């Protein structure tokens, strides 16, 4: 049986903390920031947990983390 490949893009975008905790950043904070209000940019700086529905999909793509 072949080894499963890990998705490098997922490794770069998400941080795997524990078995059921994966962190992600909010989208939209990389460019076109001039027209966004400072309050909106402040909210975009947050780091959030991935929802439980999506955790299983991410674990499939990164098989050897846990």
PDB file of N, CA, C and O in Angstrom:
ATOM      1  N   UNK A   1       0.839  -1.191   0.000  1.00  0.00           N
ATOM      2  CA  UNK A   1       0.000   0.000   0.000  1.00  0.00           C
ATOM      3  C   UNK A   1       0.877   1.245   0.000  1.00  0.00           C
ATOM      4  O   UNK A   1       1.881   1.317   0.704  1.00  0.00           O
ATOM      5  N   UNK A   2       0.499   2.213  -0.792  1.00  0.00           N
ATOM      6  CA  UNK A   2       1.276   3.441  -0.927  1.00  0.00           C
ATOM      7  C   UNK A   2       1.096   4.344   0.289  1.00  0.00           C
ATOM      8  O   UNK A   2       0.097   4.265   0.997  1.00  0.00           O
ATOM      9  N   UNK A   3       2.080   5.210   0.485  1.00  0.00           N
ATOM     10  CA  UNK A   3       1.958   6.217   1.536  1.00  0.00           C
ATOM     11  C   UNK A   3       0.973   7.289   1.082  1.00  0.00           C
ATOM     12  O   UNK A   3       0.882   7.597  -0.110  1.00  0.00           O
ATOM     13  N   UNK A   4       0.271   7.876   2.037  1.00  0.00           N
ATOM     14  CA  UNK A   4      -0.648   8.965   1.726  1.00  0.00           C
ATOM     15  C   UNK A   4       0.132  10.273   1.692  1.00  0.00           C
ATOM     16  O   UNK A   4       0.981  10.517   2.548  1.00  0.00           O
ATOM     17  N   UNK A   5      -0.155  11.089   0.711  1.00  0.00           N
ATOM     18  CA  UNK A   5       0.536  12.377   0.602  1.00  0.00           C
ATOM     19  C   UNK A   5      -0.149  13.412   1.485  1.00  0.00           C
ATOM     20  O   UNK A   5      -1.370  13.465   1.557  1.00  0.00           O
ATOM     21  N   UNK A   6       0.658  14.250   2.122  1.00  0.00           N
ATOM     22  CA  UNK A   6       0.098  15.344   2.909  1.00  0.00           C
ATOM     23  C   UNK A   6      -0.085  16.549   2.003  1.00  0.00           C
ATOM     24  O   UNK A   6       0.724  16.812   1.118  1.00  0.00           O
ATOM     25  N   UNK A   7      -1.148  17.279   2.245  1.00  0.00           N
ATOM     26  CA  UNK A   7      -1.420  18.482   1.469  1.00  0.00           C
ATOM     27  C   UNK A   7      -0.605  19.632   2.055  1.00  0.00           C
ATOM     28  O   UNK A   7      -0.847  20.070   3.181  1.00  0.00           O
ATOM     29  N   UNK A   8       0.372  20.105   1.310  1.00  0.00           N
ATOM     30  CA  UNK A   8       1.273  21.156   1.799  1.00  0.00           C
ATOM     31  C   UNK A   8       0.547  22.486   1.981  1.00  0.00           C
ATOM     32  O   UNK A   8       0.897  23.276   2.845  1.00  0.00           O
ATOM     33  N   UNK A   9      -0.478  22.729   1.162  1.00  0.00           N
ATOM     34  CA  UNK A   9      -1.205  23.995   1.285  1.00  0.00           C
ATOM     35  C   UNK A   9      -1.969  24.052   2.599  1.00  0.00           C
ATOM     36  O   UNK A   9      -2.077  25.109   3.223  1.00  0.00           O
ATOM     37  N   UNK A  10      -2.494  22.914   3.052  1.00  0.00           N
ATOM     38  CA  UNK A  10      -3.215  22.879   4.330  1.00  0.00           C
ATOM     39  C   UNK A  10      -2.243  23.061   5.486  1.00  0.00           C
ATOM     40  O   UNK A  10      -2.550  23.741   6.462  1.00  0.00           O
ATOM     41  N   UNK A  11      -1.050  22.485   5.377  1.00  0.00           N
ATOM     42  CA  UNK A  11      -0.051  22.665   6.428  1.00  0.00           C
ATOM     43  C   UNK A  11       0.343  24.130   6.588  1.00  0.00           C
ATOM     44  O   UNK A  11       0.632  24.584   7.689  1.00  0.00           O
ATOM     45  N   UNK A  12       0.347  24.879   5.473  1.00  0.00           N
ATOM     46  CA  UNK A  12       0.725  26.292   5.535  1.00  0.00           C
ATOM     47  C   UNK A  12      -0.401  27.169   6.071  1.00  0.00           C
ATOM     48  O   UNK A  12      -0.152  28.182   6.705  1.00  0.00           O
ATOM     49  N   UNK A  13      -1.650  26.793   5.817  1.00  0.00           N
ATOM     50  CA  UNK A  13      -2.786  27.640   6.183  1.00  0.00           C
ATOM     51  C   UNK A  13      -3.328  27.389   7.579  1.00  0.00           C
ATOM     52  O   UNK A  13      -3.930  28.270   8.172  1.00  0.00           O
ATOM     53  N   UNK A  14      -3.128  26.182   8.108  1.00  0.00           N
ATOM     54  CA  UNK A  14      -3.728  25.815   9.385  1.00  0.00           C
ATOM     55  C   UNK A  14      -2.651  25.412  10.374  1.00  0.00           C
ATOM     56  O   UNK A  14      -1.581  24.943   9.994  1.00  0.00           O
ATOM     57  N   UNK A  15      -2.968  25.566  11.668  1.00  0.00           N
ATOM     58  CA  UNK A  15      -2.061  25.164  12.730  1.00  0.00           C
ATOM     59  C   UNK A  15      -2.754  24.083  13.554  1.00  0.00           C
ATOM     60  O   UNK A  15      -3.839  24.305  14.089  1.00  0.00           O
ATOM     61  N   UNK A  16      -2.128  22.928  13.643  1.00  0.00           N
ATOM     62  CA  UNK A  16      -2.703  21.791  14.348  1.00  0.00           C
ATOM     63  C   UNK A  16      -2.213  21.808  15.790  1.00  0.00           C
ATOM     64  O   UNK A  16      -1.035  21.578  16.061  1.00  0.00           O
ATOM     65  N   UNK A  17      -3.117  22.079  16.732  1.00  0.00           N
ATOM     66  CA  UNK A  17      -2.736  22.220  18.134  1.00  0.00           C
ATOM     67  C   UNK A  17      -2.891  20.907  18.897  1.00  0.00           C
ATOM     68  O   UNK A  17      -1.974  20.457  19.538  1.00  0.00           O
ATOM     69  N   UNK A  18      -4.056  20.311  18.861  1.00  0.00           N
ATOM     70  CA  UNK A  18      -4.286  19.046  19.546  1.00  0.00           C
ATOM     71  C   UNK A  18      -5.103  18.153  18.618  1.00  0.00           C
ATOM     72  O   UNK A  18      -5.272  18.461  17.442  1.00  0.00           O
ATOM     73  N   UNK A  19      -5.629  17.070  19.165  1.00  0.00           N
ATOM     74  CA  UNK A  19      -6.322  16.108  18.319  1.00  0.00           C
ATOM     75  C   UNK A  19      -7.558  16.699  17.659  1.00  0.00           C
ATOM     76  O   UNK A  19      -7.840  16.423  16.499  1.00  0.00           O
ATOM     77  N   UNK A  20      -8.300  17.539  18.379  1.00  0.00           N
ATOM     78  CA  UNK A  20      -9.538  18.111  17.835  1.00  0.00           C
ATOM     79  C   UNK A  20      -9.517  19.626  17.823  1.00  0.00           C
ATOM     80  O   UNK A  20     -10.568  20.255  17.879  1.00  0.00           O
ATOM     81  N   UNK A  21      -8.334  20.236  17.748  1.00  0.00           N
ATOM     82  CA  UNK A  21      -8.250  21.691  17.723  1.00  0.00           C
ATOM     83  C   UNK A  21      -7.314  22.126  16.601  1.00  0.00           C
ATOM     84  O   UNK A  21      -6.127  21.805  16.617  1.00  0.00           O
ATOM     85  N   UNK A  22      -7.875  22.817  15.627  1.00  0.00           N
ATOM     86  CA  UNK A  22      -7.113  23.331  14.498  1.00  0.00           C
ATOM     87  C   UNK A  22      -7.409  24.815  14.386  1.00  0.00           C
ATOM     88  O   UNK A  22      -8.560  25.238  14.439  1.00  0.00           O
ATOM     89  N   UNK A  23      -6.365  25.623  14.234  1.00  0.00           N
ATOM     90  CA  UNK A  23      -6.520  27.073  14.166  1.00  0.00           C
ATOM     91  C   UNK A  23      -6.411  27.552  12.727  1.00  0.00           C
ATOM     92  O   UNK A  23      -5.661  26.999  11.931  1.00  0.00           O
ATOM     93  N   UNK A  24      -7.161  28.611  12.426  1.00  0.00           N
ATOM     94  CA  UNK A  24      -7.119  29.227  11.105  1.00  0.00           C
ATOM     95  C   UNK A  24      -7.157  30.738  11.254  1.00  0.00           C
ATOM     96  O   UNK A  24      -7.553  31.268  12.284  1.00  0.00           O
ATOM     97  N   UNK A  25      -6.740  31.437  10.212  1.00  0.00           N
ATOM     98  CA  UNK A  25      -6.804  32.893  10.193  1.00  0.00           C
ATOM     99  C   UNK A  25      -8.016  33.332   9.383  1.00  0.00           C
ATOM    100  O   UNK A  25      -8.510  32.586   8.545  1.00  0.00           O
ATOM    101  N   UNK A  26      -8.468  34.553   9.616  1.00  0.00           N
ATOM    102  CA  UNK A  26      -9.612  35.075   8.873  1.00  0.00           C
ATOM    103  C   UNK A  26      -9.145  35.527   7.484  1.00  0.00           C
ATOM    104  O   UNK A  26      -8.032  36.013   7.315  1.00  0.00           O
ATOM    105  N   UNK A  27     -10.006  35.368   6.506  1.00  0.00           N
ATOM    106  CA  UNK A  27      -9.680  35.733   5.129  1.00  0.00           C
ATOM    107  C   UNK A  27      -9.894  37.229   4.904  1.00  0.00           C
ATOM    108  O   UNK A  27     -10.670  37.873   5.610  1.00  0.00           O
ATOM    109  N   UNK A  28      -9.183  37.781   3.924  1.00  0.00           N
ATOM    110  CA  UNK A  28      -9.408  39.160   3.516  1.00  0.00           C
ATOM    111  C   UNK A  28      -8.501  40.176   4.176  1.00  0.00           C
ATOM    112  O   UNK A  28      -8.799  41.366   4.153  1.00  0.00           O
ATOM    113  N   UNK A  29      -7.384  39.740   4.758  1.00  0.00           N
ATOM    114  CA  UNK A  29      -6.500  40.684   5.438  1.00  0.00           C
ATOM    115  C   UNK A  29      -5.149  40.797   4.736  1.00  0.00           C
ATOM    116  O   UNK A  29      -4.149  41.163   5.338  1.00  0.00           O
ATOM    117  N   UNK A  30      -5.119  40.477   3.437  1.00  0.00           N
ATOM    118  CA  UNK A  30      -3.839  40.497   2.746  1.00  0.00           C
ATOM    119  C   UNK A  30      -3.689  41.687   1.795  1.00  0.00           C
ATOM    120  O   UNK A  30      -2.589  42.217   1.632  1.00  0.00           O
ATOM    121  N   UNK A  31      -4.760  42.105   1.161  1.00  0.00           N
ATOM    122  CA  UNK A  31      -4.653  43.221   0.224  1.00  0.00           C
ATOM    123  C   UNK A  31      -5.976  43.981   0.179  1.00  0.00           C
ATOM    124  O   UNK A  31      -6.960  43.561   0.790  1.00  0.00           O
ATOM    125  N   UNK A  32      -5.978  45.099  -0.532  1.00  0.00           N
ATOM    126  CA  UNK A  32      -7.128  46.008  -0.626  1.00  0.00           C
ATOM    127  C   UNK A  32      -7.566  46.487   0.762  1.00  0.00           C
ATOM    128  O   UNK A  32      -8.748  46.533   1.086  1.00  0.00           O
ATOM    129  N   UNK A  33      -6.605  46.871   1.576  1.00  0.00           N
ATOM    130  CA  UNK A  33      -6.890  47.251   2.957  1.00  0.00           C
ATOM    131  C   UNK A  33      -7.254  48.729   3.097  1.00  0.00           C
ATOM    132  O   UNK A  33      -7.734  49.144   4.147  1.00  0.00           O
ATOM    133  N   UNK A  34      -7.021  49.509   2.058  1.00  0.00           N
ATOM    134  CA  UNK A  34      -7.242  50.946   2.153  1.00  0.00           C
ATOM    135  C   UNK A  34      -8.723  51.275   2.321  1.00  0.00           C
ATOM    136  O   UNK A  34      -9.082  52.175   3.082  1.00  0.00           O
ATOM    137  N   UNK A  35      -9.595  50.519   1.659  1.00  0.00           N
ATOM    138  CA  UNK A  35     -11.022  50.834   1.734  1.00  0.00           C
ATOM    139  C   UNK A  35     -11.722  50.166   2.909  1.00  0.00           C
ATOM    140  O   UNK A  35     -12.885  50.436   3.161  1.00  0.00           O
ATOM    141  N   UNK A  36     -11.024  49.301   3.634  1.00  0.00           N
ATOM    142  CA  UNK A  36     -11.620  48.645   4.799  1.00  0.00           C
ATOM    143  C   UNK A  36     -11.406  49.503   6.032  1.00  0.00           C
ATOM    144  O   UNK A  36     -10.336  50.087   6.209  1.00  0.00           O
ATOM    145  N   UNK A  37     -12.394  49.551   6.880  1.00  0.00           N
ATOM    146  CA  UNK A  37     -12.284  50.373   8.085  1.00  0.00           C
ATOM    147  C   UNK A  37     -11.313  49.723   9.071  1.00  0.00           C
ATOM    148  O   UNK A  37     -11.045  48.523   9.015  1.00  0.00           O
ATOM    149  N   UNK A  38     -10.789  50.531   9.981  1.00  0.00           N
ATOM    150  CA  UNK A  38      -9.826  50.002  10.947  1.00  0.00           C
ATOM    151  C   UNK A  38     -10.483  48.996  11.881  1.00  0.00           C
ATOM    152  O   UNK A  38      -9.846  48.037  12.315  1.00  0.00           O
ATOM    153  N   UNK A  39     -11.758  49.182  12.162  1.00  0.00           N
ATOM    154  CA  UNK A  39     -12.477  48.226  13.013  1.00  0.00           C
ATOM    155  C   UNK A  39     -12.602  46.873  12.314  1.00  0.00           C
ATOM    156  O   UNK A  39     -12.439  45.819  12.938  1.00  0.00           O
ATOM    157  N   UNK A  40     -12.859  46.934  11.015  1.00  0.00           N
ATOM    158  CA  UNK A  40     -12.975  45.688  10.250  1.00  0.00           C
ATOM    159  C   UNK A  40     -11.631  44.984  10.145  1.00  0.00           C
ATOM    160  O   UNK A  40     -11.545  43.758  10.263  1.00  0.00           O
ATOM    161  N   UNK A  41     -10.550  45.753   9.936  1.00  0.00           N
ATOM    162  CA  UNK A  41      -9.216  45.156   9.848  1.00  0.00           C
ATOM    163  C   UNK A  41      -8.792  44.562  11.183  1.00  0.00           C
ATOM    164  O   UNK A  41      -8.099  43.549  11.229  1.00  0.00           O
ATOM    165  N   UNK A  42      -9.226  45.182  12.264  1.00  0.00           N
ATOM    166  CA  UNK A  42      -8.909  44.671  13.595  1.00  0.00           C
ATOM    167  C   UNK A  42      -9.578  43.311  13.823  1.00  0.00           C
ATOM    168  O   UNK A  42      -8.978  42.402  14.394  1.00  0.00           O
ATOM    169  N   UNK A  43     -10.804  43.168  13.339  1.00  0.00           N
ATOM    170  CA  UNK A  43     -11.508  41.888  13.476  1.00  0.00           C
ATOM    171  C   UNK A  43     -10.889  40.815  12.587  1.00  0.00           C
ATOM    172  O   UNK A  43     -10.942  39.629  12.910  1.00  0.00           O
ATOM    173  N   UNK A  44     -10.298  41.212  11.454  1.00  0.00           N
ATOM    174  CA  UNK A  44      -9.685  40.250  10.543  1.00  0.00           C
ATOM    175  C   UNK A  44      -8.366  39.688  11.071  1.00  0.00           C
ATOM    176  O   UNK A  44      -7.865  38.707  10.542  1.00  0.00           O
ATOM    177  N   UNK A  45      -7.802  40.306  12.106  1.00  0.00           N
ATOM    178  CA  UNK A  45      -6.541  39.823  12.682  1.00  0.00           C
ATOM    179  C   UNK A  45      -6.705  38.588  13.547  1.00  0.00           C
ATOM    180  O   UNK A  45      -5.730  37.956  13.913  1.00  0.00           O
ATOM    181  N   UNK A  46      -7.942  38.249  13.873  1.00  0.00           N
ATOM    182  CA  UNK A  46      -8.195  37.158  14.816  1.00  0.00           C
ATOM    183  C   UNK A  46      -7.775  35.802  14.268  1.00  0.00           C
ATOM    184  O   UNK A  46      -7.766  35.570  13.068  1.00  0.00           O
ATOM    185  N   UNK A  47      -7.446  34.919  15.197  1.00  0.00           N
ATOM    186  CA  UNK A  47      -7.200  33.515  14.876  1.00  0.00           C
ATOM    187  C   UNK A  47      -8.371  32.723  15.456  1.00  0.00           C
ATOM    188  O   UNK A  47      -8.706  32.868  16.626  1.00  0.00           O
ATOM    189  N   UNK A  48      -9.007  31.915  14.616  1.00  0.00           N
ATOM    190  CA  UNK A  48     -10.215  31.203  15.020  1.00  0.00           C
ATOM    191  C   UNK A  48     -10.002  29.697  14.985  1.00  0.00           C
ATOM    192  O   UNK A  48      -9.083  29.194  14.333  1.00  0.00           O
ATOM    193  N   UNK A  49     -10.878  28.989  15.681  1.00  0.00           N
ATOM    194  CA  UNK A  49     -10.894  27.531  15.615  1.00  0.00           C
ATOM    195  C   UNK A  49     -11.672  27.103  14.375  1.00  0.00           C
ATOM    196  O   UNK A  49     -12.643  27.739  13.986  1.00  0.00           O
ATOM    197  N   UNK A  50     -11.236  26.007  13.787  1.00  0.00           N
ATOM    198  CA  UNK A  50     -11.971  25.419  12.670  1.00  0.00           C
ATOM    199  C   UNK A  50     -13.193  24.708  13.243  1.00  0.00           C
ATOM    200  O   UNK A  50     -13.131  24.100  14.312  1.00  0.00           O
ATOM    201  N   UNK A  51     -14.316  24.787  12.538  1.00  0.00           N
ATOM    202  CA  UNK A  51     -15.537  24.142  13.006  1.00  0.00           C
ATOM    203  C   UNK A  51     -15.389  22.625  12.976  1.00  0.00           C
ATOM    204  O   UNK A  51     -14.638  22.074  12.173  1.00  0.00           O
ATOM    205  N   UNK A  52     -16.123  21.971  13.870  1.00  0.00           N
ATOM    206  CA  UNK A  52     -16.018  20.519  14.021  1.00  0.00           C
ATOM    207  C   UNK A  52     -16.380  19.776  12.740  1.00  0.00           C
ATOM    208  O   UNK A  52     -15.871  18.693  12.474  1.00  0.00           O
ATOM    209  N   UNK A  53     -17.247  20.354  11.932  1.00  0.00           N
ATOM    210  CA  UNK A  53     -17.666  19.722  10.685  1.00  0.00           C
ATOM    211  C   UNK A  53     -16.482  19.592   9.724  1.00  0.00           C
ATOM    212  O   UNK A  53     -16.350  18.599   9.007  1.00  0.00           O
ATOM    213  N   UNK A  54     -15.596  20.580   9.726  1.00  0.00           N
ATOM    214  CA  UNK A  54     -14.495  20.609   8.773  1.00  0.00           C
ATOM    215  C   UNK A  54     -13.228  19.933   9.271  1.00  0.00           C
ATOM    216  O   UNK A  54     -12.304  19.719   8.490  1.00  0.00           O
ATOM    217  N   UNK A  55     -13.158  19.597  10.547  1.00  0.00           N
ATOM    218  CA  UNK A  55     -11.935  19.009  11.103  1.00  0.00           C
ATOM    219  C   UNK A  55     -11.630  17.668  10.450  1.00  0.00           C
ATOM    220  O   UNK A  55     -10.477  17.376  10.114  1.00  0.00           O
ATOM    221  N   UNK A  56     -12.653  16.851  10.241  1.00  0.00           N
ATOM    222  CA  UNK A  56     -12.429  15.537   9.652  1.00  0.00           C
ATOM    223  C   UNK A  56     -11.889  15.645   8.230  1.00  0.00           C
ATOM    224  O   UNK A  56     -11.019  14.871   7.829  1.00  0.00           O
ATOM    225  N   UNK A  57     -12.379  16.621   7.462  1.00  0.00           N
ATOM    226  CA  UNK A  57     -11.872  16.815   6.098  1.00  0.00           C
ATOM    227  C   UNK A  57     -10.402  17.202   6.103  1.00  0.00           C
ATOM    228  O   UNK A  57      -9.623  16.743   5.262  1.00  0.00           O
ATOM    229  N   UNK A  58      -9.998  18.050   7.044  1.00  0.00           N
ATOM    230  CA  UNK A  58      -8.603  18.468   7.116  1.00  0.00           C
ATOM    231  C   UNK A  58      -7.705  17.322   7.561  1.00  0.00           C
ATOM    232  O   UNK A  58      -6.584  17.181   7.086  1.00  0.00           O
ATOM    233  N   UNK A  59      -8.188  16.494   8.462  1.00  0.00           N
ATOM    234  CA  UNK A  59      -7.383  15.362   8.933  1.00  0.00           C
ATOM    235  C   UNK A  59      -7.139  14.342   7.828  1.00  0.00           C
ATOM    236  O   UNK A  59      -6.112  13.685   7.798  1.00  0.00           O
ATOM    237  N   UNK A  60      -8.078  14.224   6.895  1.00  0.00           N
ATOM    238  CA  UNK A  60      -7.886  13.330   5.757  1.00  0.00           C
ATOM    239  C   UNK A  60      -6.726  13.799   4.879  1.00  0.00           C
ATOM    240  O   UNK A  60      -5.966  12.986   4.360  1.00  0.00           O
ATOM    241  N   UNK A  61      -6.607  15.097   4.726  1.00  0.00           N
ATOM    242  CA  UNK A  61      -5.577  15.654   3.835  1.00  0.00           C
ATOM    243  C   UNK A  61      -4.196  15.687   4.487  1.00  0.00           C
ATOM    244  O   UNK A  61      -3.199  15.798   3.782  1.00  0.00           O
ATOM    245  N   UNK A  62      -4.156  15.623   5.816  1.00  0.00           N
ATOM    246  CA  UNK A  62      -2.875  15.643   6.533  1.00  0.00           C
ATOM    247  C   UNK A  62      -2.840  14.402   7.426  1.00  0.00           C
ATOM    248  O   UNK A  62      -3.107  14.489   8.625  1.00  0.00           O
ATOM    249  N   UNK A  63      -2.535  13.240   6.879  1.00  0.00           N
ATOM    250  CA  UNK A  63      -2.713  12.000   7.617  1.00  0.00           C
ATOM    251  C   UNK A  63      -1.706  11.743   8.729  1.00  0.00           C
ATOM    252  O   UNK A  63      -1.999  11.033   9.672  1.00  0.00           O
ATOM    253  N   UNK A  64      -0.500  12.293   8.662  1.00  0.00           N
ATOM    254  CA  UNK A  64       0.549  11.910   9.596  1.00  0.00           C
ATOM    255  C   UNK A  64       0.820  12.949  10.683  1.00  0.00           C
ATOM    256  O   UNK A  64       1.851  12.892  11.333  1.00  0.00           O
ATOM    257  N   UNK A  65      -0.079  13.886  10.883  1.00  0.00           N
ATOM    258  CA  UNK A  65       0.114  14.881  11.945  1.00  0.00           C
ATOM    259  C   UNK A  65      -0.179  14.268  13.295  1.00  0.00           C
ATOM    260  O   UNK A  65       0.568  14.416  14.246  1.00  0.00           O
ATOM    261  N   UNK A  66      -1.300  13.561  13.434  1.00  0.00           N
ATOM    262  CA  UNK A  66      -1.667  12.951  14.715  1.00  0.00           C
ATOM    263  C   UNK A  66      -1.881  11.473  14.528  1.00  0.00           C
ATOM    264  O   UNK A  66      -2.528  11.008  13.705  1.00  0.00           O
TER     265      UNK A  66
END
